[in-house]
Amino acid sequence: MKKNYRKGGFTFKQFFVGHDRCAMKVGTDGVLLGAWAPVQQAKRALDIGCGSGLIALMLAQRNPQLLIDAVELDNAAAEQAQENFTESKWAGRLRVFAQDIVEFSAVNPQQYDLIVSNPPYFEPSVSCSTEQRDQARYTATLTHETLLDCAKQCLVADGVLCLVLPYEVGEKVEIMANKEGWFTAYRINIQDKSTTAFHRMLLGLKLSFVEPNVSTLALKEVDSQVYTEDFQQLIREFYLKY
């Protein structure tokens, strides 16, 4: 990613993401999820905890027919996501709801083919420096159990829920989800280099059984900081340098 000359954000090939009012900034986790989530057959998507709107914008770029709703509890982040959406070429297909996902899932009648989330993942033990950042990073306001329950209410029967998580957290969420009636459809184990331990997981869950597709992705070459060809292929349509 190349930092934009505009203050407080990043420029991708087809859009700009301002994030100076968001607790969680644009980062590799969101880029991975936005570039990978299966959008080809989807008609409607939901981004839970959208932050700056990065992932929703990536999905909009990848599927020109996709209608996307984004839910964000923090008002400042929701306002910034709306600004990012409005300034994009896909403004007519993107909506932001400044709302708790529990409330949203209880009253919103819409069902989605694809749900994505880069959710909080730290247990609420040691606090971050601000309430806004706590909310974005810690599971006190959105537990993984609650996320799965809300997604189940909003997903069509053959839809898919896609998450990006730290690897060890992802293992726990996958086990929890399997016990709650979810089936693993996709899992990509992410490592910095092929010689290092897994540190992230892209997890795709469905409510009906499918044979799981499990693979591994290394981000960088073993002897350098150069991105691997597999990772370059994944993000080629987004990063300015490719």
mmCIF file of C-alpha atoms in Angstrom:
data_model
loop_
_atom_site.group_PDB
_atom_site.id
_atom_site.type_symbol
_atom_site.label_atom_id
_atom_site.label_comp_id
_atom_site.label_asym_id
_atom_site.label_seq_id
_atom_site.Cartn_x
_atom_site.Cartn_y
_atom_site.Cartn_z
ATOM 1 C CA MET A 1 0.000 0.000 0.000
ATOM 2 C CA LYS A 2 1.170 3.481 -0.777
ATOM 3 C CA LYS A 3 0.224 6.306 1.514
ATOM 4 C CA ASN A 4 -1.809 8.978 -0.233
ATOM 5 C CA TYR A 5 -0.824 12.613 -0.337
ATOM 6 C CA ARG A 6 -4.215 13.315 1.219
ATOM 7 C CA LYS A 7 -4.016 13.310 4.974
ATOM 8 C CA GLY A 8 -5.067 10.295 7.001
ATOM 9 C CA GLY A 9 -5.628 7.542 4.501
ATOM 10 C CA PHE A 10 -4.488 5.234 1.723
ATOM 11 C CA THR A 11 -4.965 5.186 -2.006
ATOM 12 C CA PHE A 12 -5.681 1.952 -3.795
ATOM 13 C CA LYS A 13 -5.935 1.578 -7.563
ATOM 14 C CA GLN A 14 -9.606 2.498 -7.795
ATOM 15 C CA PHE A 15 -10.486 4.185 -4.494
ATOM 16 C CA PHE A 16 -9.234 6.161 -1.502
ATOM 17 C CA VAL A 17 -9.824 5.132 2.119
ATOM 18 C CA GLY A 18 -9.710 7.820 4.774
ATOM 19 C CA HIS A 19 -9.170 6.312 8.233
ATOM 20 C CA ASP A 20 -7.990 9.105 10.532
ATOM 21 C CA ARG A 21 -11.235 8.960 12.566
ATOM 22 C CA CYS A 22 -11.244 5.158 12.852
ATOM 23 C CA ALA A 23 -9.729 3.241 15.756
ATOM 24 C CA MET A 24 -8.404 0.521 13.471
ATOM 25 C CA LYS A 25 -6.470 1.723 10.449
ATOM 26 C CA VAL A 26 -6.168 0.188 7.005
ATOM 27 C CA GLY A 27 -4.018 -2.934 7.320
ATOM 28 C CA THR A 28 -3.123 -6.251 5.772
ATOM 29 C CA ASP A 29 -5.885 -8.177 7.603
ATOM 30 C CA GLY A 30 -8.646 -6.170 5.965
ATOM 31 C CA VAL A 31 -6.930 -6.273 2.586
ATOM 32 C CA LEU A 32 -6.622 -10.064 2.766
ATOM 33 C CA LEU A 33 -10.295 -10.515 3.569
ATOM 34 C CA GLY A 34 -11.494 -8.014 0.972
ATOM 35 C CA ALA A 35 -9.368 -9.551 -1.768
ATOM 36 C CA TRP A 36 -10.253 -13.164 -0.929
ATOM 37 C CA ALA A 37 -13.935 -13.366 0.122
ATOM 38 C CA PRO A 38 -15.958 -15.182 -2.585
ATOM 39 C CA VAL A 39 -18.044 -12.477 -4.272
ATOM 40 C CA GLN A 40 -18.537 -13.932 -7.747
ATOM 41 C CA GLN A 41 -22.016 -15.379 -7.229
ATOM 42 C CA ALA A 42 -23.160 -13.052 -4.455
ATOM 43 C CA LYS A 43 -25.898 -10.467 -4.963
ATOM 44 C CA ARG A 44 -25.948 -8.935 -1.480
ATOM 45 C CA ALA A 45 -23.188 -8.692 1.112
ATOM 46 C CA LEU A 46 -22.968 -7.496 4.701
ATOM 47 C CA ASP A 47 -19.812 -6.127 6.347
ATOM 48 C CA ILE A 48 -20.042 -6.421 10.146
ATOM 49 C CA GLY A 49 -17.910 -3.838 11.953
ATOM 50 C CA CYS A 50 -16.887 -2.125 8.738
ATOM 51 C CA GLY A 51 -14.589 0.524 10.262
ATOM 52 C CA SER A 52 -13.355 2.740 7.418
ATOM 53 C CA GLY A 53 -15.280 0.701 4.854
ATOM 54 C CA LEU A 54 -12.156 -0.794 3.274
ATOM 55 C CA ILE A 55 -13.466 -4.346 2.885
ATOM 56 C CA ALA A 56 -16.848 -3.223 1.539
ATOM 57 C CA LEU A 57 -15.103 -1.054 -1.062
ATOM 58 C CA MET A 58 -12.919 -3.964 -2.144
ATOM 59 C CA LEU A 59 -15.970 -6.192 -2.543
ATOM 60 C CA ALA A 60 -17.715 -3.490 -4.564
ATOM 61 C CA GLN A 61 -14.726 -3.283 -6.908
ATOM 62 C CA ARG A 62 -14.597 -7.053 -7.378
ATOM 63 C CA ASN A 63 -18.278 -7.552 -8.208
ATOM 64 C CA PRO A 64 -19.981 -4.750 -10.200
ATOM 65 C CA GLN A 65 -23.461 -6.077 -9.372
ATOM 66 C CA LEU A 66 -23.011 -6.564 -5.634
ATOM 67 C CA LEU A 67 -25.130 -4.531 -3.185
ATOM 68 C CA ILE A 68 -23.363 -4.043 0.142
ATOM 69 C CA ASP A 69 -24.607 -3.033 3.579
ATOM 70 C CA ALA A 70 -22.049 -2.135 6.234
ATOM 71 C CA VAL A 71 -22.728 -1.998 9.974
ATOM 72 C CA GLU A 72 -20.501 -0.023 12.340
ATOM 73 C CA LEU A 73 -21.138 0.667 16.040
ATOM 74 C CA ASP A 74 -18.722 3.599 16.387
ATOM 75 C CA ASN A 75 -20.325 6.781 15.048
ATOM 76 C CA ALA A 76 -17.075 8.451 13.965
ATOM 77 C CA ALA A 77 -16.000 5.385 11.985
ATOM 78 C CA ALA A 78 -19.473 5.011 10.456
ATOM 79 C CA GLU A 79 -19.383 8.633 9.314
ATOM 80 C CA GLN A 80 -15.963 8.160 7.769
ATOM 81 C CA ALA A 81 -17.034 4.951 6.029
ATOM 82 C CA GLN A 82 -19.999 6.815 4.565
ATOM 83 C CA GLU A 83 -17.678 9.540 3.287
ATOM 84 C CA ASN A 84 -15.398 6.941 1.724
ATOM 85 C CA PHE A 85 -18.389 5.271 0.083
ATOM 86 C CA THR A 86 -19.794 8.552 -1.200
ATOM 87 C CA GLU A 87 -16.471 9.512 -2.792
ATOM 88 C CA SER A 88 -16.120 6.129 -4.510
ATOM 89 C CA LYS A 89 -17.458 5.177 -7.934
ATOM 90 C CA TRP A 90 -19.734 2.599 -6.273
ATOM 91 C CA ALA A 91 -21.655 4.944 -3.956
ATOM 92 C CA GLY A 92 -25.017 3.722 -5.241
ATOM 93 C CA ARG A 93 -24.303 0.145 -4.107
ATOM 94 C CA LEU A 94 -22.959 0.863 -0.610
ATOM 95 C CA ARG A 95 -24.875 1.723 2.576
ATOM 96 C CA VAL A 96 -23.698 2.296 6.144
ATOM 97 C CA PHE A 97 -25.748 1.633 9.275
ATOM 98 C CA ALA A 98 -24.393 3.245 12.451
ATOM 99 C CA GLN A 99 -25.822 0.502 14.625
ATOM 100 C CA ASP A 100 -25.041 -2.429 16.881
ATOM 101 C CA ILE A 101 -25.083 -5.657 14.855
ATOM 102 C CA VAL A 102 -27.328 -7.312 17.462
ATOM 103 C CA GLU A 103 -29.965 -4.627 16.958
ATOM 104 C CA PHE A 104 -29.417 -4.602 13.191
ATOM 105 C CA SER A 105 -29.813 -8.369 12.819
ATOM 106 C CA ALA A 106 -32.962 -8.342 14.955
ATOM 107 C CA VAL A 107 -34.833 -5.731 12.877
ATOM 108 C CA ASN A 108 -33.333 -5.868 9.386
ATOM 109 C CA PRO A 109 -35.317 -8.228 7.119
ATOM 110 C CA GLN A 110 -32.631 -8.427 4.436
ATOM 111 C CA GLN A 111 -30.760 -11.684 3.952
ATOM 112 C CA TYR A 112 -27.239 -11.835 2.516
ATOM 113 C CA ASP A 113 -25.336 -14.258 0.302
ATOM 114 C CA LEU A 114 -22.019 -13.145 1.795
ATOM 115 C CA ILE A 115 -21.157 -11.771 5.232
ATOM 116 C CA VAL A 116 -17.639 -10.544 6.006
ATOM 117 C CA SER A 117 -16.048 -9.361 9.229
ATOM 118 C CA ASN A 118 -12.650 -8.386 10.578
ATOM 119 C CA PRO A 119 -13.923 -8.704 14.147
ATOM 120 C CA PRO A 120 -12.477 -7.798 17.560
ATOM 121 C CA TYR A 121 -10.329 -10.643 18.842
ATOM 122 C CA PHE A 122 -8.613 -9.733 22.131
ATOM 123 C CA GLU A 123 -10.165 -10.866 25.394
ATOM 124 C CA PRO A 124 -11.140 -7.825 27.531
ATOM 125 C CA SER A 125 -8.316 -8.041 30.053
ATOM 126 C CA VAL A 126 -5.794 -5.293 29.384
ATOM 127 C CA SER A 127 -7.394 -2.161 28.036
ATOM 128 C CA CYS A 128 -6.208 -0.152 25.063
ATOM 129 C CA SER A 129 -5.582 3.573 25.327
ATOM 130 C CA THR A 130 -9.040 4.736 24.212
ATOM 131 C CA GLU A 131 -12.621 3.517 24.454
ATOM 132 C CA GLN A 132 -12.928 3.676 20.657
ATOM 133 C CA ARG A 133 -9.879 1.452 20.175
ATOM 134 C CA ASP A 134 -11.073 -0.943 22.894
ATOM 135 C CA GLN A 135 -14.356 -1.330 21.052
ATOM 136 C CA ALA A 136 -12.618 -2.094 17.777
ATOM 137 C CA ARG A 137 -10.083 -4.592 19.164
ATOM 138 C CA TYR A 138 -11.673 -6.269 22.191
ATOM 139 C CA THR A 139 -14.502 -8.792 22.330
ATOM 140 C CA ALA A 140 -16.317 -7.092 25.214
ATOM 141 C CA THR A 141 -18.730 -5.349 22.814
ATOM 142 C CA LEU A 142 -18.893 -8.139 20.210
ATOM 143 C CA THR A 143 -18.054 -11.663 21.287
ATOM 144 C CA HIS A 144 -17.416 -14.319 18.673
ATOM 145 C CA GLU A 145 -20.500 -16.191 19.879
ATOM 146 C CA THR A 146 -22.617 -13.098 19.268
ATOM 147 C CA LEU A 147 -21.046 -12.549 15.861
ATOM 148 C CA LEU A 148 -21.885 -16.101 14.801
ATOM 149 C CA ASP A 149 -25.458 -15.792 16.109
ATOM 150 C CA CYS A 150 -26.053 -12.497 14.288
ATOM 151 C CA ALA A 151 -24.537 -13.821 11.067
ATOM 152 C CA LYS A 152 -26.773 -16.880 11.237
ATOM 153 C CA GLN A 153 -29.832 -14.617 11.383
ATOM 154 C CA CYS A 154 -28.719 -12.592 8.364
ATOM 155 C CA LEU A 155 -27.321 -15.285 6.049
ATOM 156 C CA VAL A 156 -29.242 -17.054 3.278
ATOM 157 C CA ALA A 157 -29.311 -20.853 3.512
ATOM 158 C CA ASP A 158 -26.409 -21.339 1.107
ATOM 159 C CA GLY A 159 -24.508 -18.179 2.061
ATOM 160 C CA VAL A 160 -20.997 -17.909 3.468
ATOM 161 C CA LEU A 161 -19.566 -16.052 6.460
ATOM 162 C CA CYS A 162 -15.938 -14.994 5.932
ATOM 163 C CA LEU A 163 -13.657 -13.898 8.768
ATOM 164 C CA VAL A 164 -10.029 -12.877 9.196
ATOM 165 C CA LEU A 165 -8.557 -13.729 12.600
ATOM 166 C CA PRO A 166 -5.258 -14.356 14.357
ATOM 167 C CA TYR A 167 -4.439 -18.006 13.721
ATOM 168 C CA GLU A 168 -4.887 -19.313 17.278
ATOM 169 C CA VAL A 169 -8.122 -17.341 17.693
ATOM 170 C CA GLY A 170 -9.311 -18.664 14.344
ATOM 171 C CA GLU A 171 -8.772 -22.249 15.500
ATOM 172 C CA LYS A 172 -10.970 -21.599 18.544
ATOM 173 C CA VAL A 173 -13.658 -19.820 16.519
ATOM 174 C CA GLU A 174 -13.717 -22.657 13.974
ATOM 175 C CA ILE A 175 -14.262 -25.244 16.740
ATOM 176 C CA MET A 176 -16.941 -23.076 18.350
ATOM 177 C CA ALA A 177 -18.678 -22.538 15.028
ATOM 178 C CA ASN A 178 -18.656 -26.251 14.179
ATOM 179 C CA LYS A 179 -20.375 -26.958 17.509
ATOM 180 C CA GLU A 180 -23.024 -24.331 16.696
ATOM 181 C CA GLY A 181 -24.019 -25.820 13.363
ATOM 182 C CA TRP A 182 -21.544 -24.109 11.045
ATOM 183 C CA PHE A 183 -19.371 -26.044 8.591
ATOM 184 C CA THR A 184 -15.926 -25.015 7.418
ATOM 185 C CA ALA A 185 -16.059 -24.302 3.682
ATOM 186 C CA TYR A 186 -12.729 -22.524 3.276
ATOM 187 C CA ARG A 187 -9.656 -21.971 5.389
ATOM 188 C CA ILE A 188 -6.443 -20.287 4.349
ATOM 189 C CA ASN A 189 -3.625 -20.461 6.878
ATOM 190 C CA ILE A 190 -1.514 -17.308 6.542
ATOM 191 C CA GLN A 191 2.185 -17.075 7.359
ATOM 192 C CA ASP A 192 4.675 -14.273 6.878
ATOM 193 C CA LYS A 193 7.092 -16.640 5.119
ATOM 194 C CA SER A 194 6.948 -20.334 4.325
ATOM 195 C CA THR A 195 9.466 -20.948 7.117
ATOM 196 C CA THR A 196 7.484 -19.133 9.834
ATOM 197 C CA ALA A 197 4.482 -20.080 11.941
ATOM 198 C CA PHE A 198 0.933 -19.323 10.862
ATOM 199 C CA HIS A 199 -0.210 -15.969 12.240
ATOM 200 C CA ARG A 200 -3.541 -15.281 10.519
ATOM 201 C CA MET A 201 -6.471 -17.315 9.237
ATOM 202 C CA LEU A 202 -9.050 -16.597 6.557
ATOM 203 C CA LEU A 203 -12.090 -18.659 7.529
ATOM 204 C CA GLY A 204 -15.201 -19.293 5.435
ATOM 205 C CA LEU A 205 -18.195 -20.861 7.199
ATOM 206 C CA LYS A 206 -21.477 -22.181 5.814
ATOM 207 C CA LEU A 207 -24.667 -23.529 7.387
ATOM 208 C CA SER A 208 -24.710 -26.642 5.202
ATOM 209 C CA PHE A 209 -22.003 -29.254 4.795
ATOM 210 C CA VAL A 210 -19.400 -28.846 2.070
ATOM 211 C CA GLU A 211 -16.035 -30.480 1.651
ATOM 212 C CA PRO A 212 -13.608 -27.965 3.216
ATOM 213 C CA ASN A 213 -11.048 -26.284 0.973
ATOM 214 C CA VAL A 214 -7.921 -25.759 3.098
ATOM 215 C CA SER A 215 -4.765 -24.067 1.819
ATOM 216 C CA THR A 216 -1.728 -22.062 2.914
ATOM 217 C CA LEU A 217 -0.531 -18.608 1.854
ATOM 218 C CA ALA A 218 2.905 -17.135 2.555
ATOM 219 C CA LEU A 219 3.046 -13.354 2.190
ATOM 220 C CA LYS A 220 6.789 -12.922 1.539
ATOM 221 C CA GLU A 221 9.636 -14.820 -0.041
ATOM 222 C CA VAL A 222 11.916 -16.701 2.356
ATOM 223 C CA ASP A 223 15.084 -14.700 1.736
ATOM 224 C CA SER A 224 13.642 -11.239 1.148
ATOM 225 C CA GLN A 225 10.834 -8.808 1.912
ATOM 226 C CA VAL A 226 9.408 -9.288 -1.590
ATOM 227 C CA TYR A 227 5.787 -10.406 -1.687
ATOM 228 C CA THR A 228 5.229 -13.933 -3.000
ATOM 229 C CA GLU A 229 3.640 -14.379 -6.401
ATOM 230 C CA ASP A 230 0.541 -15.904 -4.759
ATOM 231 C CA PHE A 231 0.038 -12.852 -2.541
ATOM 232 C CA GLN A 232 0.759 -10.466 -5.410
ATOM 233 C CA GLN A 233 -1.880 -12.229 -7.473
ATOM 234 C CA LEU A 234 -4.404 -11.818 -4.666
ATOM 235 C CA ILE A 235 -3.859 -8.068 -4.230
ATOM 236 C CA ARG A 236 -2.796 -7.080 -7.756
ATOM 237 C CA GLU A 237 -6.053 -5.269 -8.526
ATOM 238 C CA PHE A 238 -5.707 -3.099 -5.422
ATOM 239 C CA TYR A 239 -2.127 -2.174 -4.571
ATOM 240 C CA LEU A 240 -0.677 0.690 -6.590
ATOM 241 C CA LYS A 241 2.749 -0.886 -7.051
ATOM 242 C CA TYR A 242 1.437 -3.897 -8.996
#
